[in-house]
Amino acid sequence: MTLPRLGATSQISGPALPPAYVPENHGTGIVHIGAGAFFRAHLGAYTDQALAASGGDWRICAVALRDSALAQTLGAQDGRYTLVTRAATGSTARVIGAVGQVIAADPAATLAALCIPATRIVSLTVTERGYGIDRATGGADLAHPAVAADLANPEHPSGVLGLLAAAMRHRRQHGLAPFTVLSCDNLPENGRLLRSALIDFATRLDPDLAAWIAAEIAFPCTMVDRITPAPTSQTLAEAAQQTGHTDLAAIETEEFHQWIIEDDFPLGRPDWAAGNAIFVQDVAPYERMKLTMLNGAHSMLAYCGFLAGYPLVRDVMASPDLARLVQRHLRAAASLLPPLPGIDLGQYAEALALRFANPAIAHETRQIAKDGTEKLPQRLLAPALACLERGQDIQPFAFAVAGWMRYALGRDDAGQPYPLHDPRAAQISAALCDLPSDAPHIVARLQGLPGLFPQPLVASAIWQDAVTRALERMLAHGMRAALSLEAQS
Ligand code: CS2
């Protein structure tokens, strides 16, 4: 199959909208690390709107650190891709022209792009696990393979911290202005966390560089939101129908999108407000709202839904028991949040339930269930601790964490095994092997994973009792029956 190029010279024969500007008239100002579906549905789309509304040399050099097949596909299409937006009422499509260059799994070329004077922003979507941050200390995770490799060989880095540090060393030596670093992953205070990990990483190599990073580099925090399932053959078929072209880099997403950003870009930024990005002084409260409500409920429904035999989030929402437990989780999470100007948390929860139920989006529960040890702290454990400290009902969080523990066993109620996609999968299996499969032992072993559970939670008898009872029911009755018992309680 030959791949027609989706370029300025292509005729879009379907109803998909082409870029509303001439992409090639704009230079590149952003290097984005992590060219996956979420980047293409979110930052790529916002930047496209910014270029259409206000122009500027803000096209993106998209780097796929590991997935060279995706990058080659995107590169062969001159960076163009179709964004299919699926609402309950129907789909629309538009061709995004914001990506001007693509780098496929090539660390040397990535470092070179980071060192170009015109690079003013380096943005990232590499997932929670991709950075190599030790979440217990906020420093670099020395056990992370890329961190260990880059500390041993800092001149030829291939991981996020190593590449950023090497680029900053080069820019400092050559008197180039430092770029702004924009982490767009679901980590608490993502900019500050990345800053502390990078400073720790650089301190191990060159304390002067670390001091320069601390003094000179802006790391705005940001809250990103758009539910984006992994693309399927249906996504590609729909894109082909709408554009008249084969587009192997097409993606689909929901209509809703939100982006809240701290406005700290010393070298400027695209006019992202054109796509309705909101600029604020302090992102933390918005981020906490999204992490505890959307992502916390997502994780709960993913573990429980997957084990109850619901492959998609929308199937979960069609199950009365689980839908009720999702509502309960959203209420419990909202009760922990401070009031936020302009936001009604009740309405936010209602909107989330509708987004989860969107019949046009096929979002797999097993996709969300990945990397639990990276997601649990900010989504479920911090809220559980806050709940305990306030003397509020801890049950919704205990139930969700029991769902993760049940999932961590790696086999469903029929005994069928499934892979645990988690950076600590080996540690989890080691903790659970040779163990009587009763809830108290499982809870104790998983809570003993180094640095994962906050000590005050582990020390609480109320918490221990609630998690152990929830897991006991899941083991004794199976997930579906446990959900039904929980929903009635
Ligand atoms: C999800 C998120 O996969 C997951 O863990 O909870 O990717 C979620 O879909 C996004 O944060 C929505 O903005």
Short mmCIF file of C-alpha atoms and ligand atoms in Angstrom, two decimals:
data_model
loop_
_atom_site.label_atom_id
_atom_site.label_comp_id
_atom_site.label_asym_id
_atom_site.label_seq_id
_atom_site.Cartn_x
_atom_site.Cartn_y
_atom_site.Cartn_z
CA MET A 1 0.00 0.00 0.00
CA THR A 2 1.46 3.38 -0.89
CA LEU A 3 0.96 6.13 1.58
CA PRO A 4 -0.28 9.38 0.02
CA ARG A 5 1.11 12.40 1.79
CA LEU A 6 -1.21 14.60 3.72
CA GLY A 7 0.63 17.78 2.78
CA ALA A 8 -0.20 21.31 1.74
CA THR A 9 -0.23 19.95 -1.80
CA SER A 10 -2.80 17.23 -0.97
CA GLN A 11 -6.43 17.69 -1.81
CA ILE A 12 -8.63 16.85 1.14
CA SER A 13 -11.55 15.28 -0.66
CA GLY A 14 -13.63 14.37 2.38
CA PRO A 15 -15.24 16.74 4.83
CA ALA A 16 -12.13 16.86 7.09
CA LEU A 17 -10.94 20.43 7.60
CA PRO A 18 -7.37 21.16 6.43
CA PRO A 19 -5.13 23.45 8.53
CA ALA A 20 -6.49 27.02 8.46
CA TYR A 21 -3.00 28.41 7.72
CA VAL A 22 -0.01 27.48 5.59
CA PRO A 23 2.04 25.33 7.97
CA GLU A 24 5.26 25.65 5.97
CA ASN A 25 5.25 29.42 6.50
CA HIS A 26 5.98 28.90 10.21
CA GLY A 27 9.29 27.95 11.80
CA THR A 28 9.76 25.48 14.62
CA GLY A 29 9.89 26.71 18.23
CA ILE A 30 8.88 23.64 20.25
CA VAL A 31 10.50 20.25 20.69
CA HIS A 32 7.93 17.83 22.04
CA ILE A 33 9.11 14.56 23.58
CA GLY A 34 6.53 11.76 23.40
CA ALA A 35 4.68 11.80 20.06
CA GLY A 36 1.89 9.42 21.16
CA ALA A 37 -1.87 9.78 20.80
CA PHE A 38 -2.37 12.10 23.77
CA PHE A 39 0.13 14.66 22.45
CA ARG A 40 -1.50 14.58 19.03
CA ALA A 41 -4.99 15.04 20.49
CA HIS A 42 -4.01 17.77 22.93
CA LEU A 43 -0.86 19.92 22.57
CA GLY A 44 -0.69 19.27 18.82
CA ALA A 45 -4.31 20.36 18.37
CA TYR A 46 -3.99 23.44 20.62
CA THR A 47 -0.84 24.55 18.81
CA ASP A 48 -2.60 24.09 15.47
CA GLN A 49 -5.33 26.47 16.60
CA ALA A 50 -2.77 28.93 17.95
CA LEU A 51 -0.94 28.97 14.61
CA ALA A 52 -4.20 29.46 12.73
CA ALA A 53 -5.30 32.32 15.00
CA SER A 54 -2.08 34.20 15.69
CA GLY A 55 0.75 32.64 13.68
CA GLY A 56 4.32 32.64 14.98
CA ASP A 57 7.27 30.31 14.60
CA TRP A 58 5.80 27.71 16.87
CA ARG A 59 5.60 24.54 14.86
CA ILE A 60 6.65 21.41 16.68
CA CYS A 61 9.49 18.97 16.27
CA ALA A 62 7.88 15.78 17.62
CA VAL A 63 10.22 13.20 19.14
CA ALA A 64 9.24 9.55 19.61
CA LEU A 65 11.92 8.41 22.06
CA ARG A 66 11.15 4.73 21.58
CA ASP A 67 8.36 4.16 19.03
CA SER A 68 10.22 4.57 15.77
CA ALA A 69 7.42 2.99 13.70
CA LEU A 70 4.98 5.71 14.76
CA ALA A 71 7.52 8.45 14.12
CA GLN A 72 8.37 7.06 10.69
CA THR A 73 4.68 6.99 9.81
CA LEU A 74 4.17 10.54 10.99
CA GLY A 75 7.36 11.66 9.24
CA ALA A 76 6.28 10.07 5.96
CA GLN A 77 3.14 12.23 6.17
CA ASP A 78 5.19 15.44 6.70
CA GLY A 79 3.92 15.47 10.29
CA ARG A 80 0.28 15.78 9.16
CA TYR A 81 -2.33 13.66 10.87
CA THR A 82 -6.09 13.51 11.13
CA LEU A 83 -7.75 14.24 14.45
CA VAL A 84 -11.16 12.56 14.59
CA THR A 85 -13.34 14.05 17.31
CA ARG A 86 -16.07 11.71 18.46
CA ALA A 87 -19.08 13.15 20.23
CA ALA A 88 -22.22 11.23 21.18
CA THR A 89 -23.93 13.14 18.35
CA GLY A 90 -21.40 12.31 15.60
CA SER A 91 -17.80 12.72 14.48
CA THR A 92 -15.84 15.52 12.88
CA ALA A 93 -12.29 15.48 11.58
CA ARG A 94 -9.56 17.99 10.95
CA VAL A 95 -6.01 17.70 9.64
CA ILE A 96 -3.41 19.03 12.05
CA GLY A 97 -0.44 20.86 10.52
CA ALA A 98 1.41 21.89 13.70
CA VAL A 99 4.05 19.15 13.53
CA GLY A 100 6.82 20.26 11.19
CA GLN A 101 9.50 17.68 11.91
CA VAL A 102 9.62 14.21 13.43
CA ILE A 103 12.51 12.41 15.12
CA ALA A 104 12.29 8.63 15.36
CA ALA A 105 14.06 6.98 18.31
CA ASP A 106 17.27 8.90 17.66
CA PRO A 107 18.79 10.34 20.85
CA ALA A 108 21.60 12.20 19.07
CA ALA A 109 19.15 13.94 16.72
CA THR A 110 16.91 14.72 19.71
CA LEU A 111 19.77 16.33 21.61
CA ALA A 112 20.67 18.34 18.52
CA ALA A 113 17.08 19.61 18.25
CA LEU A 114 17.09 20.60 21.93
CA CYS A 115 20.26 22.62 21.35
CA ILE A 116 18.99 24.65 18.40
CA PRO A 117 18.72 28.34 19.41
CA ALA A 118 15.15 28.58 18.05
CA THR A 119 13.94 25.89 20.47
CA ARG A 120 12.13 27.96 23.08
CA ILE A 121 9.84 25.36 24.63
CA VAL A 122 10.46 21.67 25.35
CA SER A 123 7.19 19.96 26.16
CA LEU A 124 6.72 16.37 27.25
CA THR A 125 4.10 13.62 27.34
CA VAL A 126 6.09 10.55 28.28
CA THR A 127 3.63 9.06 30.84
CA GLU A 128 4.21 9.04 34.59
CA ARG A 129 6.82 6.31 34.34
CA GLY A 130 8.81 7.86 31.50
CA TYR A 131 10.64 10.55 33.48
CA GLY A 132 12.58 8.42 35.96
CA ILE A 133 11.50 10.35 39.05
CA ASP A 134 11.76 8.80 42.50
CA ARG A 135 8.35 9.79 43.81
CA ALA A 136 9.27 9.23 47.44
CA THR A 137 12.16 11.74 47.34
CA GLY A 138 11.33 13.91 44.32
CA GLY A 139 14.87 13.19 43.03
CA ALA A 140 16.05 11.13 40.06
CA ASP A 141 15.16 7.43 40.32
CA LEU A 142 18.56 5.76 40.19
CA ALA A 143 16.93 2.37 39.53
CA HIS A 144 15.24 3.69 36.34
CA PRO A 145 17.17 2.16 33.40
CA ALA A 146 17.46 5.42 31.41
CA VAL A 147 18.54 7.42 34.48
CA ALA A 148 21.22 4.86 35.36
CA ALA A 149 22.46 4.70 31.75
CA ASP A 150 22.56 8.49 31.36
CA LEU A 151 24.40 9.07 34.64
CA ALA A 152 26.99 6.54 33.49
CA ASN A 153 27.27 8.08 30.02
CA PRO A 154 26.08 11.72 30.22
CA GLU A 155 27.60 12.72 26.85
CA HIS A 156 25.28 10.33 25.02
CA PRO A 157 21.96 10.47 26.87
CA SER A 158 18.83 8.68 25.74
CA GLY A 159 16.36 9.29 28.61
CA VAL A 160 14.36 12.39 29.52
CA LEU A 161 16.50 13.67 32.42
CA GLY A 162 19.76 12.93 30.62
CA LEU A 163 18.66 14.67 27.40
CA LEU A 164 17.38 17.75 29.22
CA ALA A 165 20.53 18.04 31.34
CA ALA A 166 22.85 17.60 28.33
CA ALA A 167 20.92 20.18 26.31
CA MET A 168 21.05 22.64 29.17
CA ARG A 169 24.77 22.09 29.60
CA HIS A 170 25.26 22.86 25.91
CA ARG A 171 23.05 25.97 26.00
CA ARG A 172 24.80 27.28 29.08
CA GLN A 173 28.26 26.72 27.56
CA HIS A 174 27.28 28.45 24.32
CA GLY A 175 25.41 31.35 25.88
CA LEU A 176 22.06 30.26 24.41
CA ALA A 177 18.86 31.27 26.17
CA PRO A 178 17.41 28.41 28.23
CA PHE A 179 14.16 26.92 26.96
CA THR A 180 11.02 26.54 29.05
CA VAL A 181 10.22 22.97 30.13
CA LEU A 182 6.54 22.03 30.00
CA SER A 183 5.60 18.65 31.43
CA CYS A 184 2.10 17.61 30.28
CA ASP A 185 1.72 14.35 32.21
CA ASN A 186 -0.70 13.50 35.02
CA LEU A 187 1.79 14.02 37.82
CA PRO A 188 1.11 16.18 40.87
CA GLU A 189 2.64 19.64 40.31
CA ASN A 190 4.27 18.20 37.20
CA GLY A 191 6.54 21.20 36.50
CA ARG A 192 7.89 21.39 40.04
CA LEU A 193 8.37 17.63 40.25
CA LEU A 194 10.32 17.50 36.99
CA ARG A 195 12.39 20.50 38.13
CA SER A 196 13.40 18.83 41.39
CA ALA A 197 14.26 15.54 39.65
CA LEU A 198 16.32 17.32 36.99
CA ILE A 199 18.21 19.41 39.54
CA ASP A 200 18.98 16.25 41.51
CA PHE A 201 20.12 14.49 38.32
CA ALA A 202 22.34 17.44 37.29
CA THR A 203 23.80 17.77 40.81
CA ARG A 204 25.19 14.26 40.47
CA LEU A 205 27.09 15.32 37.33
CA ASP A 206 27.84 19.01 37.72
CA PRO A 207 26.61 21.08 40.69
CA ASP A 208 27.20 24.36 38.79
CA LEU A 209 24.89 23.19 36.03
CA ALA A 210 22.30 22.23 38.65
CA ALA A 211 22.50 25.73 40.16
CA TRP A 212 22.11 27.27 36.69
CA ILE A 213 19.04 25.13 35.99
CA ALA A 214 17.56 26.14 39.35
CA ALA A 215 18.13 29.82 38.65
CA GLU A 216 17.37 30.08 34.94
CA ILE A 217 14.85 27.51 33.76
CA ALA A 218 11.07 27.94 33.93
CA PHE A 219 9.05 24.78 34.59
CA PRO A 220 5.39 25.88 34.47
CA CYS A 221 2.93 23.36 35.91
CA THR A 222 -0.04 22.42 33.80
CA MET A 223 -3.24 20.43 33.99
CA VAL A 224 -4.10 18.61 30.77
CA ASP A 225 -7.34 16.83 30.01
CA ARG A 226 -8.70 14.99 27.01
CA ILE A 227 -9.78 11.36 26.99
CA THR A 228 -7.87 9.75 24.13
CA PRO A 229 -8.19 6.01 23.51
CA ALA A 230 -5.47 4.16 21.65
CA PRO A 231 -6.25 4.41 17.90
CA THR A 232 -7.67 1.31 16.23
CA SER A 233 -8.28 0.18 12.66
CA GLN A 234 -11.68 1.89 12.95
CA THR A 235 -9.96 5.19 13.67
CA LEU A 236 -7.89 4.82 10.51
CA ALA A 237 -10.93 3.79 8.46
CA GLU A 238 -12.87 6.80 9.66
CA ALA A 239 -9.96 9.15 8.94
CA ALA A 240 -9.63 7.71 5.43
CA GLN A 241 -13.31 8.21 4.83
CA GLN A 242 -13.22 11.81 6.04
CA THR A 243 -10.01 12.85 4.26
CA GLY A 244 -9.93 10.64 1.19
CA HIS A 245 -6.40 9.59 2.17
CA THR A 246 -4.78 6.75 4.01
CA ASP A 247 -3.55 8.22 7.28
CA LEU A 248 -1.74 5.73 9.48
CA ALA A 249 -1.09 8.32 12.20
CA ALA A 250 -4.75 9.30 12.63
CA ILE A 251 -6.14 9.45 16.14
CA GLU A 252 -9.52 9.81 17.75
CA THR A 253 -10.53 11.68 20.84
CA GLU A 254 -13.50 13.15 22.67
CA GLU A 255 -14.93 16.61 22.03
CA PHE A 256 -14.07 17.90 25.53
CA HIS A 257 -10.62 19.32 26.11
CA GLN A 258 -9.15 21.38 28.89
CA TRP A 259 -5.74 22.91 29.46
CA ILE A 260 -4.81 25.04 32.46
CA ILE A 261 -1.28 26.42 32.45
CA GLU A 262 0.91 28.58 34.66
CA ASP A 263 1.89 31.49 32.43
CA ASP A 264 5.65 31.32 32.87
CA PHE A 265 7.26 31.29 29.43
CA PRO A 266 10.25 33.67 29.45
CA LEU A 267 10.90 33.12 25.73
CA GLY A 268 7.25 33.41 24.71
CA ARG A 269 4.69 30.81 23.71
CA PRO A 270 2.05 30.10 21.08
CA ASP A 271 -1.34 31.73 21.48
CA TRP A 272 -2.81 28.61 23.08
CA ALA A 273 -5.66 30.72 24.48
CA ALA A 274 -7.01 30.62 20.91
CA GLY A 275 -7.97 27.00 21.61
CA ASN A 276 -9.35 28.00 25.03
CA ALA A 277 -6.32 27.16 27.16
CA ILE A 278 -6.63 28.96 30.48
CA PHE A 279 -3.65 30.74 32.05
CA VAL A 280 -3.50 30.97 35.83
CA GLN A 281 -1.02 31.82 38.60
CA ASP A 282 -1.35 28.48 40.38
CA VAL A 283 -2.40 25.28 38.65
CA ALA A 284 -2.14 23.02 41.71
CA PRO A 285 -5.82 23.17 42.81
CA TYR A 286 -7.08 22.41 39.28
CA GLU A 287 -4.59 19.61 38.92
CA ARG A 288 -5.63 18.12 42.23
CA MET A 289 -9.27 18.30 41.17
CA LYS A 290 -8.57 16.43 37.95
CA LEU A 291 -6.20 13.87 39.45
CA THR A 292 -8.45 12.96 42.36
CA MET A 293 -11.79 13.11 40.55
CA LEU A 294 -11.27 12.14 36.89
CA ASN A 295 -8.12 10.05 37.20
CA GLY A 296 -8.97 8.58 40.63
CA ALA A 297 -12.40 7.42 39.43
CA HIS A 298 -10.80 6.20 36.19
CA SER A 299 -8.33 4.00 38.07
CA MET A 300 -11.03 2.57 40.33
CA LEU A 301 -13.34 1.75 37.43
CA ALA A 302 -10.45 0.38 35.37
CA TYR A 303 -9.32 -2.26 37.90
CA CYS A 304 -12.82 -3.21 38.98
CA GLY A 305 -14.30 -2.95 35.49
CA PHE A 306 -11.58 -5.00 33.83
CA LEU A 307 -11.97 -7.77 36.42
CA ALA A 308 -15.77 -7.68 36.20
CA GLY A 309 -15.51 -8.34 32.45
CA TYR A 310 -16.10 -4.82 31.11
CA PRO A 311 -13.48 -4.10 28.44
CA LEU A 312 -14.54 -0.48 27.87
CA VAL A 313 -15.19 2.47 30.18
CA ARG A 314 -18.58 3.02 28.54
CA ASP A 315 -19.56 -0.60 29.42
CA VAL A 316 -18.66 0.18 33.03
CA MET A 317 -20.97 3.17 33.00
CA ALA A 318 -23.78 0.99 31.60
CA SER A 319 -23.47 -1.31 34.62
CA PRO A 320 -25.69 0.13 37.38
CA ASP A 321 -23.49 -1.12 40.25
CA LEU A 322 -20.24 0.23 38.89
CA ALA A 323 -21.82 3.47 37.67
CA ARG A 324 -23.06 4.01 41.20
CA LEU A 325 -19.63 3.35 42.64
CA VAL A 326 -18.12 5.81 40.14
CA GLN A 327 -20.58 8.45 41.38
CA ARG A 328 -19.70 7.60 44.98
CA HIS A 329 -16.00 7.93 44.22
CA LEU A 330 -16.49 11.29 42.50
CA ARG A 331 -18.48 12.63 45.47
CA ALA A 332 -15.87 11.41 47.97
CA ALA A 333 -13.03 12.95 45.95
CA ALA A 334 -14.90 16.26 45.54
CA SER A 335 -15.51 16.47 49.30
CA LEU A 336 -11.74 16.70 49.84
CA LEU A 337 -11.17 19.64 47.52
CA PRO A 338 -11.12 23.32 48.43
CA PRO A 339 -13.61 25.56 46.58
CA LEU A 340 -12.29 26.62 43.19
CA PRO A 341 -13.36 29.96 41.71
CA GLY A 342 -15.60 29.43 38.70
CA ILE A 343 -15.94 25.67 39.20
CA ASP A 344 -18.94 23.83 40.55
CA LEU A 345 -17.57 20.44 41.61
CA GLY A 346 -21.03 18.85 41.43
CA GLN A 347 -21.35 19.89 37.80
CA TYR A 348 -17.78 18.77 37.13
CA ALA A 349 -18.65 15.31 38.51
CA GLU A 350 -21.79 15.13 36.36
CA ALA A 351 -19.82 16.11 33.27
CA LEU A 352 -17.21 13.45 34.04
CA ALA A 353 -19.84 10.73 34.31
CA LEU A 354 -21.21 11.77 30.90
CA ARG A 355 -17.72 11.80 29.38
CA PHE A 356 -17.02 8.30 30.74
CA ALA A 357 -20.34 7.08 29.31
CA ASN A 358 -19.74 8.61 25.83
CA PRO A 359 -21.00 5.85 23.49
CA ALA A 360 -18.72 7.05 20.68
CA ILE A 361 -15.47 6.52 22.61
CA ALA A 362 -14.05 3.01 23.04
CA HIS A 363 -11.64 3.58 25.92
CA GLU A 364 -10.23 0.31 27.21
CA THR A 365 -10.19 -0.35 30.94
CA ARG A 366 -6.95 -2.28 30.53
CA GLN A 367 -5.29 0.82 29.02
CA ILE A 368 -6.10 2.85 32.13
CA ALA A 369 -5.12 -0.05 34.44
CA LYS A 370 -1.51 0.15 33.23
CA ASP A 371 1.29 1.48 35.45
CA GLY A 372 -0.72 1.37 38.67
CA THR A 373 2.24 1.96 40.97
CA GLU A 374 2.94 5.23 39.13
CA LYS A 375 -0.69 6.38 39.31
CA LEU A 376 -1.87 5.26 42.74
CA PRO A 377 -0.02 7.86 44.87
CA GLN A 378 -1.66 10.98 43.40
CA ARG A 379 -4.96 9.42 42.36
CA LEU A 380 -5.93 7.28 45.35
CA LEU A 381 -3.37 7.26 48.18
CA ALA A 382 -3.01 11.01 48.76
CA PRO A 383 -6.82 11.45 48.78
CA ALA A 384 -7.16 8.43 51.11
CA LEU A 385 -4.72 10.00 53.54
CA ALA A 386 -6.50 13.36 53.38
CA CYS A 387 -9.76 11.56 54.06
CA LEU A 388 -8.31 9.77 57.06
CA GLU A 389 -6.85 12.98 58.49
CA ARG A 390 -10.23 14.69 58.25
CA GLY A 391 -12.07 11.77 59.80
CA GLN A 392 -14.19 11.29 56.65
CA ASP A 393 -15.48 7.98 55.32
CA ILE A 394 -12.50 6.20 53.82
CA GLN A 395 -14.45 3.39 52.18
CA PRO A 396 -14.49 4.67 48.54
CA PHE A 397 -10.69 4.95 48.48
CA ALA A 398 -10.13 1.69 50.36
CA PHE A 399 -12.39 -0.06 47.85
CA ALA A 400 -10.51 1.44 44.89
CA VAL A 401 -7.11 0.44 46.31
CA ALA A 402 -8.42 -3.06 47.03
CA GLY A 403 -9.40 -3.15 43.33
CA TRP A 404 -5.78 -2.41 42.40
CA MET A 405 -4.56 -5.12 44.81
CA ARG A 406 -6.96 -7.64 43.31
CA TYR A 407 -5.78 -6.62 39.84
CA ALA A 408 -2.13 -6.95 40.91
CA LEU A 409 -2.69 -10.70 41.40
CA GLY A 410 -2.52 -11.01 37.61
CA ARG A 411 -5.38 -13.49 37.08
CA ASP A 412 -9.11 -12.96 36.75
CA ASP A 413 -11.93 -14.68 38.63
CA ALA A 414 -11.83 -17.56 36.15
CA GLY A 415 -8.12 -17.99 36.83
CA GLN A 416 -7.07 -16.58 33.43
CA PRO A 417 -3.73 -14.76 33.65
CA TYR A 418 -3.15 -11.31 32.13
CA PRO A 419 0.04 -9.26 31.89
CA LEU A 420 0.65 -6.63 34.56
CA HIS A 421 1.94 -3.61 32.67
CA ASP A 422 3.72 -1.85 35.49
CA PRO A 423 7.31 -0.69 35.91
CA ARG A 424 7.32 -2.55 39.22
CA ALA A 425 5.67 -5.73 37.87
CA ALA A 426 8.66 -7.87 38.87
CA GLN A 427 8.63 -6.50 42.42
CA ILE A 428 4.89 -7.07 42.65
CA SER A 429 5.20 -10.70 41.50
CA ALA A 430 8.10 -11.26 43.89
CA ALA A 431 6.07 -9.81 46.78
CA LEU A 432 3.12 -12.05 46.00
CA CYS A 433 4.79 -15.36 45.21
CA ASP A 434 4.70 -18.18 47.77
CA LEU A 435 1.94 -16.44 49.63
CA PRO A 436 -1.30 -17.81 51.07
CA SER A 437 -3.86 -16.07 48.87
CA ASP A 438 -5.77 -14.44 51.70
CA ALA A 439 -6.49 -10.74 51.90
CA PRO A 440 -4.45 -9.82 55.02
CA HIS A 441 -1.25 -11.29 53.56
CA ILE A 442 -1.77 -9.70 50.14
CA VAL A 443 -2.52 -6.30 51.68
CA ALA A 444 0.56 -6.49 53.92
CA ARG A 445 2.89 -7.50 51.09
CA LEU A 446 1.66 -4.88 48.60
CA GLN A 447 1.71 -2.14 51.20
CA GLY A 448 5.28 -3.17 51.92
CA LEU A 449 6.48 -2.24 48.40
CA PRO A 450 9.17 0.37 49.12
CA GLY A 451 8.05 3.99 49.00
CA LEU A 452 4.56 3.36 47.59
CA PHE A 453 2.10 3.68 50.49
CA PRO A 454 2.26 6.64 52.89
CA GLN A 455 3.22 5.38 56.38
CA PRO A 456 0.32 7.05 58.24
CA LEU A 457 -2.08 5.14 55.98
CA VAL A 458 -0.35 1.81 56.59
CA ALA A 459 -0.34 2.54 60.34
CA SER A 460 -4.07 3.22 60.45
CA ALA A 461 -6.26 0.40 61.74
CA ILE A 462 -9.30 1.98 60.07
CA TRP A 463 -7.56 1.88 56.70
CA GLN A 464 -6.19 -1.64 57.15
CA ASP A 465 -9.57 -2.94 58.11
CA ALA A 466 -11.39 -1.26 55.20
CA VAL A 467 -8.91 -2.38 52.51
CA THR A 468 -8.66 -5.91 53.84
CA ARG A 469 -12.45 -6.36 54.04
CA ALA A 470 -12.93 -4.99 50.52
CA LEU A 471 -10.27 -7.32 49.10
CA GLU A 472 -11.68 -10.25 51.07
CA ARG A 473 -15.06 -9.77 49.41
CA MET A 474 -13.51 -9.52 45.95
CA LEU A 475 -11.61 -12.77 46.53
CA ALA A 476 -14.48 -14.64 48.15
CA HIS A 477 -17.34 -13.67 45.84
CA GLY A 478 -15.68 -12.59 42.58
CA MET A 479 -15.56 -9.02 41.30
CA ARG A 480 -19.11 -8.74 39.93
CA ALA A 481 -20.71 -9.90 43.18
CA ALA A 482 -18.35 -7.73 45.22
CA LEU A 483 -19.37 -4.71 43.18
CA SER A 484 -22.99 -5.44 43.76
CA LEU A 485 -22.48 -5.83 47.53
CA GLU A 486 -20.46 -2.63 47.64
CA ALA A 487 -23.01 -0.66 45.61
CA GLN A 488 -25.77 -1.73 48.03
CA SER A 489 -23.81 -0.90 51.16
C1 CS2 B 1 -6.35 7.81 32.22
C2 CS2 B 1 -5.90 9.13 31.61
O1 CS2 B 1 -4.99 6.15 31.23
C3 CS2 B 1 -5.25 6.78 32.26
O2 CS2 B 1 -4.66 6.55 33.31
O3 CS2 B 1 -6.87 8.04 33.49
O4 CS2 B 1 -5.10 8.96 30.50
C4 CS2 B 1 -7.10 10.02 31.26
O5 CS2 B 1 -7.84 9.47 30.20
C5 CS2 B 1 -6.65 11.41 30.89
O6 CS2 B 1 -5.91 11.94 31.96
C6 CS2 B 1 -7.84 12.30 30.57
O7 CS2 B 1 -7.43 13.60 30.42
#
